[in-house]
């Protein structure tokens, strides 16, 4: 419970972002995931569809099995000592954000889908 600007400042200064969801509650974690992508951060996310749809495992993020501490630790330990891998995954995340979530691209995609749907 901190102001959004402070939260985003902390994210921007982080080496890696972990989305620590315990349960698949539907609308949870997406804004953190998108912000992490925008900052070009490696994101470690749970295997819930609601979050995993934003990433490609080992390319633009790292998945962990929900409720499995060893899976989370394995994901963290695979990238923390490797700055090149952190940078590469973060770069791919940023590219996905630019293609899919940059405001002008997102609006253009929505309009394209509406046009296809409505004819």
mmCIF file with all atom_site columns, N, CA, C and O in Angstrom, residues 29-73:
data_model
loop_
_atom_site.group_PDB
_atom_site.id
_atom_site.type_symbol
_atom_site.label_atom_id
_atom_site.label_alt_id
_atom_site.label_comp_id
_atom_site.label_asym_id
_atom_site.label_entity_id
_atom_site.label_seq_id
_atom_site.pdbx_PDB_ins_code
_atom_site.Cartn_x
_atom_site.Cartn_y
_atom_site.Cartn_z
_atom_site.occupancy
_atom_site.B_iso_or_equiv
_atom_site.pdbx_formal_charge
_atom_site.auth_seq_id
_atom_site.auth_comp_id
_atom_site.auth_asym_id
_atom_site.auth_atom_id
_atom_site.pdbx_PDB_model_num
ATOM 1   N N  . UNK A 1 29 ? -2.609 -8.860  -10.924 1.00 0.00 ? 29 UNK A N  1
ATOM 2   C CA . UNK A 1 29 ? -1.234 -8.931  -11.376 1.00 0.00 ? 29 UNK A CA 1
ATOM 3   C C  . UNK A 1 29 ? -0.971 -8.404  -12.765 1.00 0.00 ? 29 UNK A C  1
ATOM 4   O O  . UNK A 1 29 ? 0.178  -8.180  -13.129 1.00 0.00 ? 29 UNK A O  1
ATOM 5   N N  . UNK A 1 30 ? -2.022 -8.177  -13.559 1.00 0.00 ? 30 UNK A N  1
ATOM 6   C CA . UNK A 1 30 ? -1.798 -7.740  -14.932 1.00 0.00 ? 30 UNK A CA 1
ATOM 7   C C  . UNK A 1 30 ? -1.109 -6.379  -15.017 1.00 0.00 ? 30 UNK A C  1
ATOM 8   O O  . UNK A 1 30 ? -0.201 -6.193  -15.822 1.00 0.00 ? 30 UNK A O  1
ATOM 9   N N  . UNK A 1 31 ? -1.524 -5.433  -14.185 1.00 0.00 ? 31 UNK A N  1
ATOM 10  C CA . UNK A 1 31 ? -0.936 -4.093  -14.257 1.00 0.00 ? 31 UNK A CA 1
ATOM 11  C C  . UNK A 1 31 ? 0.536  -4.124  -13.839 1.00 0.00 ? 31 UNK A C  1
ATOM 12  O O  . UNK A 1 31 ? 1.356  -3.413  -14.411 1.00 0.00 ? 31 UNK A O  1
ATOM 13  N N  . UNK A 1 32 ? 0.864  -4.952  -12.870 1.00 0.00 ? 32 UNK A N  1
ATOM 14  C CA . UNK A 1 32 ? 2.263  -5.108  -12.467 1.00 0.00 ? 32 UNK A CA 1
ATOM 15  C C  . UNK A 1 32 ? 3.048  -5.735  -13.618 1.00 0.00 ? 32 UNK A C  1
ATOM 16  O O  . UNK A 1 32 ? 4.154  -5.294  -13.942 1.00 0.00 ? 32 UNK A O  1
ATOM 17  N N  . UNK A 1 33 ? 2.483  -6.742  -14.250 1.00 0.00 ? 33 UNK A N  1
ATOM 18  C CA . UNK A 1 33 ? 3.159  -7.408  -15.364 1.00 0.00 ? 33 UNK A CA 1
ATOM 19  C C  . UNK A 1 33 ? 3.411  -6.435  -16.509 1.00 0.00 ? 33 UNK A C  1
ATOM 20  O O  . UNK A 1 33 ? 4.519  -6.381  -17.058 1.00 0.00 ? 33 UNK A O  1
ATOM 21  N N  . UNK A 1 34 ? 2.415  -5.658  -16.859 1.00 0.00 ? 34 UNK A N  1
ATOM 22  C CA . UNK A 1 34 ? 2.566  -4.711  -17.966 1.00 0.00 ? 34 UNK A CA 1
ATOM 23  C C  . UNK A 1 34 ? 3.580  -3.628  -17.618 1.00 0.00 ? 34 UNK A C  1
ATOM 24  O O  . UNK A 1 34 ? 4.408  -3.246  -18.450 1.00 0.00 ? 34 UNK A O  1
ATOM 25  N N  . UNK A 1 35 ? 3.552  -3.129  -16.392 1.00 0.00 ? 35 UNK A N  1
ATOM 26  C CA . UNK A 1 35 ? 4.530  -2.119  -15.976 1.00 0.00 ? 35 UNK A CA 1
ATOM 27  C C  . UNK A 1 35 ? 5.941  -2.699  -16.000 1.00 0.00 ? 35 UNK A C  1
ATOM 28  O O  . UNK A 1 35 ? 6.888  -2.031  -16.449 1.00 0.00 ? 35 UNK A O  1
ATOM 29  N N  . UNK A 1 36 ? 6.108  -3.929  -15.536 1.00 0.00 ? 36 UNK A N  1
ATOM 30  C CA . UNK A 1 36 ? 7.425  -4.568  -15.556 1.00 0.00 ? 36 UNK A CA 1
ATOM 31  C C  . UNK A 1 36 ? 7.931  -4.699  -16.990 1.00 0.00 ? 36 UNK A C  1
ATOM 32  O O  . UNK A 1 36 ? 9.116  -4.459  -17.266 1.00 0.00 ? 36 UNK A O  1
ATOM 33  N N  . UNK A 1 37 ? 7.047  -5.065  -17.901 1.00 0.00 ? 37 UNK A N  1
ATOM 34  C CA . UNK A 1 37 ? 7.424  -5.160  -19.311 1.00 0.00 ? 37 UNK A CA 1
ATOM 35  C C  . UNK A 1 37 ? 7.843  -3.794  -19.837 1.00 0.00 ? 37 UNK A C  1
ATOM 36  O O  . UNK A 1 37 ? 8.848  -3.683  -20.547 1.00 0.00 ? 37 UNK A O  1
ATOM 37  N N  . UNK A 1 38 ? 7.079  -2.767  -19.505 1.00 0.00 ? 38 UNK A N  1
ATOM 38  C CA . UNK A 1 38 ? 7.396  -1.418  -19.963 1.00 0.00 ? 38 UNK A CA 1
ATOM 39  C C  . UNK A 1 38 ? 8.774  -0.974  -19.458 1.00 0.00 ? 38 UNK A C  1
ATOM 40  O O  . UNK A 1 38 ? 9.525  -0.326  -20.179 1.00 0.00 ? 38 UNK A O  1
ATOM 41  N N  . UNK A 1 39 ? 9.117  -1.349  -18.227 1.00 0.00 ? 39 UNK A N  1
ATOM 42  C CA . UNK A 1 39 ? 10.421 -1.011  -17.662 1.00 0.00 ? 39 UNK A CA 1
ATOM 43  C C  . UNK A 1 39 ? 11.543 -1.909  -18.199 1.00 0.00 ? 39 UNK A C  1
ATOM 44  O O  . UNK A 1 39 ? 12.706 -1.701  -17.883 1.00 0.00 ? 39 UNK A O  1
ATOM 45  N N  . UNK A 1 40 ? 11.187 -2.919  -18.992 1.00 0.00 ? 40 UNK A N  1
ATOM 46  C CA . UNK A 1 40 ? 12.194 -3.822  -19.542 1.00 0.00 ? 40 UNK A CA 1
ATOM 47  C C  . UNK A 1 40 ? 12.808 -4.733  -18.495 1.00 0.00 ? 40 UNK A C  1
ATOM 48  O O  . UNK A 1 40 ? 13.987 -5.063  -18.556 1.00 0.00 ? 40 UNK A O  1
ATOM 49  N N  . UNK A 1 41 ? 11.987 -5.158  -17.542 1.00 0.00 ? 41 UNK A N  1
ATOM 50  C CA . UNK A 1 41 ? 12.467 -6.011  -16.455 1.00 0.00 ? 41 UNK A CA 1
ATOM 51  C C  . UNK A 1 41 ? 12.125 -7.473  -16.714 1.00 0.00 ? 41 UNK A C  1
ATOM 52  O O  . UNK A 1 41 ? 11.053 -7.787  -17.239 1.00 0.00 ? 41 UNK A O  1
ATOM 53  N N  . UNK A 1 42 ? 13.023 -8.343  -16.310 1.00 0.00 ? 42 UNK A N  1
ATOM 54  C CA . UNK A 1 42 ? 12.706 -9.765  -16.293 1.00 0.00 ? 42 UNK A CA 1
ATOM 55  C C  . UNK A 1 42 ? 11.616 -9.962  -15.249 1.00 0.00 ? 42 UNK A C  1
ATOM 56  O O  . UNK A 1 42 ? 11.737 -9.493  -14.124 1.00 0.00 ? 42 UNK A O  1
ATOM 57  N N  . UNK A 1 43 ? 10.555 -10.628 -15.634 1.00 0.00 ? 43 UNK A N  1
ATOM 58  C CA . UNK A 1 43 ? 9.429  -10.863 -14.736 1.00 0.00 ? 43 UNK A CA 1
ATOM 59  C C  . UNK A 1 43 ? 9.278  -12.355 -14.503 1.00 0.00 ? 43 UNK A C  1
ATOM 60  O O  . UNK A 1 43 ? 9.288  -13.147 -15.446 1.00 0.00 ? 43 UNK A O  1
ATOM 61  N N  . UNK A 1 44 ? 9.166  -12.702 -13.240 1.00 0.00 ? 44 UNK A N  1
ATOM 62  C CA . UNK A 1 44 ? 8.909  -14.089 -12.847 1.00 0.00 ? 44 UNK A CA 1
ATOM 63  C C  . UNK A 1 44 ? 7.451  -14.133 -12.413 1.00 0.00 ? 44 UNK A C  1
ATOM 64  O O  . UNK A 1 44 ? 7.045  -13.412 -11.498 1.00 0.00 ? 44 UNK A O  1
ATOM 65  N N  . UNK A 1 45 ? 6.673  -14.925 -13.101 1.00 0.00 ? 45 UNK A N  1
ATOM 66  C CA . UNK A 1 45 ? 5.221  -14.896 -12.958 1.00 0.00 ? 45 UNK A CA 1
ATOM 67  C C  . UNK A 1 45 ? 4.673  -16.298 -12.720 1.00 0.00 ? 45 UNK A C  1
ATOM 68  O O  . UNK A 1 45 ? 5.275  -17.291 -13.136 1.00 0.00 ? 45 UNK A O  1
ATOM 69  N N  . UNK A 1 46 ? 3.499  -16.384 -12.070 1.00 0.00 ? 46 UNK A N  1
ATOM 70  C CA . UNK A 1 46 ? 2.889  -17.688 -11.813 1.00 0.00 ? 46 UNK A CA 1
ATOM 71  C C  . UNK A 1 46 ? 2.258  -18.263 -13.077 1.00 0.00 ? 46 UNK A C  1
ATOM 72  O O  . UNK A 1 46 ? 1.985  -17.545 -14.037 1.00 0.00 ? 46 UNK A O  1
ATOM 73  N N  . UNK A 1 47 ? 1.996  -19.536 -13.050 1.00 0.00 ? 47 UNK A N  1
ATOM 74  C CA . UNK A 1 47 ? 1.465  -20.233 -14.216 1.00 0.00 ? 47 UNK A CA 1
ATOM 75  C C  . UNK A 1 47 ? -0.053 -20.097 -14.385 1.00 0.00 ? 47 UNK A C  1
ATOM 76  O O  . UNK A 1 47 ? -0.703 -20.977 -14.943 1.00 0.00 ? 47 UNK A O  1
ATOM 77  N N  . UNK A 1 48 ? -0.607 -18.978 -13.952 1.00 0.00 ? 48 UNK A N  1
ATOM 78  C CA . UNK A 1 48 ? -2.025 -18.690 -14.194 1.00 0.00 ? 48 UNK A CA 1
ATOM 79  C C  . UNK A 1 48 ? -2.164 -18.065 -15.584 1.00 0.00 ? 48 UNK A C  1
ATOM 80  O O  . UNK A 1 48 ? -1.404 -17.170 -15.947 1.00 0.00 ? 48 UNK A O  1
ATOM 81  N N  . UNK A 1 49 ? -3.163 -18.508 -16.351 1.00 0.00 ? 49 UNK A N  1
ATOM 82  C CA . UNK A 1 49 ? -3.382 -17.964 -17.693 1.00 0.00 ? 49 UNK A CA 1
ATOM 83  C C  . UNK A 1 49 ? -3.532 -16.448 -17.686 1.00 0.00 ? 49 UNK A C  1
ATOM 84  O O  . UNK A 1 49 ? -3.097 -15.781 -18.615 1.00 0.00 ? 49 UNK A O  1
ATOM 85  N N  . UNK A 1 50 ? -4.149 -15.923 -16.648 1.00 0.00 ? 50 UNK A N  1
ATOM 86  C CA . UNK A 1 50 ? -4.422 -14.494 -16.566 1.00 0.00 ? 50 UNK A CA 1
ATOM 87  C C  . UNK A 1 50 ? -3.129 -13.666 -16.622 1.00 0.00 ? 50 UNK A C  1
ATOM 88  O O  . UNK A 1 50 ? -3.145 -12.536 -17.073 1.00 0.00 ? 50 UNK A O  1
ATOM 89  N N  . UNK A 1 51 ? -2.006 -14.238 -16.207 1.00 0.00 ? 51 UNK A N  1
ATOM 90  C CA . UNK A 1 51 ? -0.704 -13.565 -16.256 1.00 0.00 ? 51 UNK A CA 1
ATOM 91  C C  . UNK A 1 51 ? 0.185  -14.153 -17.342 1.00 0.00 ? 51 UNK A C  1
ATOM 92  O O  . UNK A 1 51 ? 0.844  -13.419 -18.079 1.00 0.00 ? 51 UNK A O  1
ATOM 93  N N  . UNK A 1 52 ? 0.208  -15.460 -17.465 1.00 0.00 ? 52 UNK A N  1
ATOM 94  C CA . UNK A 1 52 ? 1.154  -16.102 -18.384 1.00 0.00 ? 52 UNK A CA 1
ATOM 95  C C  . UNK A 1 52 ? 0.892  -15.738 -19.846 1.00 0.00 ? 52 UNK A C  1
ATOM 96  O O  . UNK A 1 52 ? 1.812  -15.825 -20.667 1.00 0.00 ? 52 UNK A O  1
ATOM 97  N N  . UNK A 1 53 ? -0.316 -15.287 -20.164 1.00 0.00 ? 53 UNK A N  1
ATOM 98  C CA . UNK A 1 53 ? -0.606 -14.902 -21.550 1.00 0.00 ? 53 UNK A CA 1
ATOM 99  C C  . UNK A 1 53 ? 0.203  -13.680 -21.995 1.00 0.00 ? 53 UNK A C  1
ATOM 100 O O  . UNK A 1 53 ? 0.366  -13.439 -23.183 1.00 0.00 ? 53 UNK A O  1
ATOM 101 N N  . UNK A 1 54 ? 0.746  -12.935 -21.062 1.00 0.00 ? 54 UNK A N  1
ATOM 102 C CA . UNK A 1 54 ? 1.516  -11.745 -21.393 1.00 0.00 ? 54 UNK A CA 1
ATOM 103 C C  . UNK A 1 54 ? 2.959  -12.063 -21.773 1.00 0.00 ? 54 UNK A C  1
ATOM 104 O O  . UNK A 1 54 ? 3.641  -11.219 -22.352 1.00 0.00 ? 54 UNK A O  1
ATOM 105 N N  . UNK A 1 55 ? 3.439  -13.237 -21.426 1.00 0.00 ? 55 UNK A N  1
ATOM 106 C CA . UNK A 1 55 ? 4.852  -13.573 -21.571 1.00 0.00 ? 55 UNK A CA 1
ATOM 107 C C  . UNK A 1 55 ? 5.053  -14.839 -22.380 1.00 0.00 ? 55 UNK A C  1
ATOM 108 O O  . UNK A 1 55 ? 4.149  -15.642 -22.540 1.00 0.00 ? 55 UNK A O  1
ATOM 109 N N  . UNK A 1 56 ? 6.285  -15.000 -22.823 1.00 0.00 ? 56 UNK A N  1
ATOM 110 C CA . UNK A 1 56 ? 6.728  -16.258 -23.410 1.00 0.00 ? 56 UNK A CA 1
ATOM 111 C C  . UNK A 1 56 ? 7.832  -16.772 -22.495 1.00 0.00 ? 56 UNK A C  1
ATOM 112 O O  . UNK A 1 56 ? 8.875  -16.106 -22.329 1.00 0.00 ? 56 UNK A O  1
ATOM 113 N N  . UNK A 1 57 ? 7.604  -17.932 -21.890 1.00 0.00 ? 57 UNK A N  1
ATOM 114 C CA . UNK A 1 57 ? 8.528  -18.464 -20.895 1.00 0.00 ? 57 UNK A CA 1
ATOM 115 C C  . UNK A 1 57 ? 9.944  -18.588 -21.444 1.00 0.00 ? 57 UNK A C  1
ATOM 116 O O  . UNK A 1 57 ? 10.153 -19.072 -22.546 1.00 0.00 ? 57 UNK A O  1
ATOM 117 N N  . UNK A 1 58 ? 10.886 -18.099 -20.671 1.00 0.00 ? 58 UNK A N  1
ATOM 118 C CA . UNK A 1 58 ? 12.321 -18.120 -20.964 1.00 0.00 ? 58 UNK A CA 1
ATOM 119 C C  . UNK A 1 58 ? 12.702 -17.185 -22.106 1.00 0.00 ? 58 UNK A C  1
ATOM 120 O O  . UNK A 1 58 ? 13.872 -17.149 -22.505 1.00 0.00 ? 58 UNK A O  1
ATOM 121 N N  . UNK A 1 59 ? 11.750 -16.446 -22.655 1.00 0.00 ? 59 UNK A N  1
ATOM 122 C CA . UNK A 1 59 ? 12.031 -15.475 -23.709 1.00 0.00 ? 59 UNK A CA 1
ATOM 123 C C  . UNK A 1 59 ? 11.783 -14.058 -23.182 1.00 0.00 ? 59 UNK A C  1
ATOM 124 O O  . UNK A 1 59 ? 12.681 -13.224 -23.188 1.00 0.00 ? 59 UNK A O  1
ATOM 125 N N  . UNK A 1 60 ? 10.556 -13.803 -22.723 1.00 0.00 ? 60 UNK A N  1
ATOM 126 C CA . UNK A 1 60 ? 10.211 -12.459 -22.231 1.00 0.00 ? 60 UNK A CA 1
ATOM 127 C C  . UNK A 1 60 ? 9.821  -12.476 -20.752 1.00 0.00 ? 60 UNK A C  1
ATOM 128 O O  . UNK A 1 60 ? 9.371  -11.464 -20.222 1.00 0.00 ? 60 UNK A O  1
ATOM 129 N N  . UNK A 1 61 ? 9.987  -13.609 -20.103 1.00 0.00 ? 61 UNK A N  1
ATOM 130 C CA . UNK A 1 61 ? 9.693  -13.760 -18.680 1.00 0.00 ? 61 UNK A CA 1
ATOM 131 C C  . UNK A 1 61 ? 9.997  -15.190 -18.266 1.00 0.00 ? 61 UNK A C  1
ATOM 132 O O  . UNK A 1 61 ? 10.408 -16.003 -19.100 1.00 0.00 ? 61 UNK A O  1
ATOM 133 N N  . UNK A 1 62 ? 9.816  -15.461 -16.992 1.00 0.00 ? 62 UNK A N  1
ATOM 134 C CA . UNK A 1 62 ? 10.042 -16.812 -16.477 1.00 0.00 ? 62 UNK A CA 1
ATOM 135 C C  . UNK A 1 62 ? 8.839  -17.241 -15.651 1.00 0.00 ? 62 UNK A C  1
ATOM 136 O O  . UNK A 1 62 ? 8.421  -16.527 -14.745 1.00 0.00 ? 62 UNK A O  1
ATOM 137 N N  . UNK A 1 63 ? 8.314  -18.397 -15.951 1.00 0.00 ? 63 UNK A N  1
ATOM 138 C CA . UNK A 1 63 ? 7.148  -18.913 -15.237 1.00 0.00 ? 63 UNK A CA 1
ATOM 139 C C  . UNK A 1 63 ? 7.591  -19.747 -14.034 1.00 0.00 ? 63 UNK A C  1
ATOM 140 O O  . UNK A 1 63 ? 8.655  -20.368 -14.069 1.00 0.00 ? 63 UNK A O  1
ATOM 141 N N  . UNK A 1 64 ? 6.783  -19.711 -12.979 1.00 0.00 ? 64 UNK A N  1
ATOM 142 C CA . UNK A 1 64 ? 6.976  -20.630 -11.858 1.00 0.00 ? 64 UNK A CA 1
ATOM 143 C C  . UNK A 1 64 ? 5.639  -21.300 -11.550 1.00 0.00 ? 64 UNK A C  1
ATOM 144 O O  . UNK A 1 64 ? 4.584  -20.765 -11.857 1.00 0.00 ? 64 UNK A O  1
ATOM 145 N N  . UNK A 1 65 ? 5.726  -22.511 -11.002 1.00 0.00 ? 65 UNK A N  1
ATOM 146 C CA . UNK A 1 65 ? 4.513  -23.242 -10.627 1.00 0.00 ? 65 UNK A CA 1
ATOM 147 C C  . UNK A 1 65 ? 3.942  -22.632 -9.352  1.00 0.00 ? 65 UNK A C  1
ATOM 148 O O  . UNK A 1 65 ? 4.627  -22.559 -8.322  1.00 0.00 ? 65 UNK A O  1
ATOM 149 N N  . UNK A 1 66 ? 2.712  -22.235 -9.427  1.00 0.00 ? 66 UNK A N  1
ATOM 150 C CA . UNK A 1 66 ? 2.047  -21.613 -8.287  1.00 0.00 ? 66 UNK A CA 1
ATOM 151 C C  . UNK A 1 66 ? 2.082  -22.531 -7.071  1.00 0.00 ? 66 UNK A C  1
ATOM 152 O O  . UNK A 1 66 ? 1.814  -23.725 -7.177  1.00 0.00 ? 66 UNK A O  1
ATOM 153 N N  . UNK A 1 67 ? 2.433  -21.948 -5.931  1.00 0.00 ? 67 UNK A N  1
ATOM 154 C CA . UNK A 1 67 ? 2.465  -22.702 -4.686  1.00 0.00 ? 67 UNK A CA 1
ATOM 155 C C  . UNK A 1 67 ? 3.706  -23.551 -4.504  1.00 0.00 ? 67 UNK A C  1
ATOM 156 O O  . UNK A 1 67 ? 3.845  -24.228 -3.494  1.00 0.00 ? 67 UNK A O  1
ATOM 157 N N  . UNK A 1 68 ? 4.619  -23.520 -5.467  1.00 0.00 ? 68 UNK A N  1
ATOM 158 C CA . UNK A 1 68 ? 5.819  -24.339 -5.413  1.00 0.00 ? 68 UNK A CA 1
ATOM 159 C C  . UNK A 1 68 ? 7.030  -23.430 -5.175  1.00 0.00 ? 68 UNK A C  1
ATOM 160 O O  . UNK A 1 68 ? 7.561  -22.828 -6.114  1.00 0.00 ? 68 UNK A O  1
ATOM 161 N N  . UNK A 1 69 ? 7.444  -23.333 -3.931  1.00 0.00 ? 69 UNK A N  1
ATOM 162 C CA . UNK A 1 69 ? 8.555  -22.453 -3.568  1.00 0.00 ? 69 UNK A CA 1
ATOM 163 C C  . UNK A 1 69 ? 9.829  -22.845 -4.317  1.00 0.00 ? 69 UNK A C  1
ATOM 164 O O  . UNK A 1 69 ? 10.597 -21.976 -4.751  1.00 0.00 ? 69 UNK A O  1
ATOM 165 N N  . UNK A 1 70 ? 10.049 -24.136 -4.494  1.00 0.00 ? 70 UNK A N  1
ATOM 166 C CA . UNK A 1 70 ? 11.251 -24.583 -5.209  1.00 0.00 ? 70 UNK A CA 1
ATOM 167 C C  . UNK A 1 70 ? 11.251 -24.123 -6.660  1.00 0.00 ? 70 UNK A C  1
ATOM 168 O O  . UNK A 1 70 ? 12.299 -23.777 -7.201  1.00 0.00 ? 70 UNK A O  1
ATOM 169 N N  . UNK A 1 71 ? 10.086 -24.086 -7.292  1.00 0.00 ? 71 UNK A N  1
ATOM 170 C CA . UNK A 1 71 ? 9.975  -23.606 -8.661  1.00 0.00 ? 71 UNK A CA 1
ATOM 171 C C  . UNK A 1 71 ? 10.304 -22.112 -8.725  1.00 0.00 ? 71 UNK A C  1
ATOM 172 O O  . UNK A 1 71 ? 11.028 -21.666 -9.615  1.00 0.00 ? 71 UNK A O  1
ATOM 173 N N  . UNK A 1 72 ? 9.797  -21.349 -7.769  1.00 0.00 ? 72 UNK A N  1
ATOM 174 C CA . UNK A 1 72 ? 10.093 -19.914 -7.708  1.00 0.00 ? 72 UNK A CA 1
ATOM 175 C C  . UNK A 1 72 ? 11.588 -19.691 -7.465  1.00 0.00 ? 72 UNK A C  1
ATOM 176 O O  . UNK A 1 72 ? 12.225 -18.866 -8.137  1.00 0.00 ? 72 UNK A O  1
ATOM 177 N N  . UNK A 1 73 ? 12.166 -20.426 -6.522  1.00 0.00 ? 73 UNK A N  1
ATOM 178 C CA . UNK A 1 73 ? 13.598 -20.299 -6.238  1.00 0.00 ? 73 UNK A CA 1
ATOM 179 C C  . UNK A 1 73 ? 14.448 -20.683 -7.449  1.00 0.00 ? 73 UNK A C  1
ATOM 180 O O  . UNK A 1 73 ? 15.466 -20.049 -7.729  1.00 0.00 ? 73 UNK A O  1
#
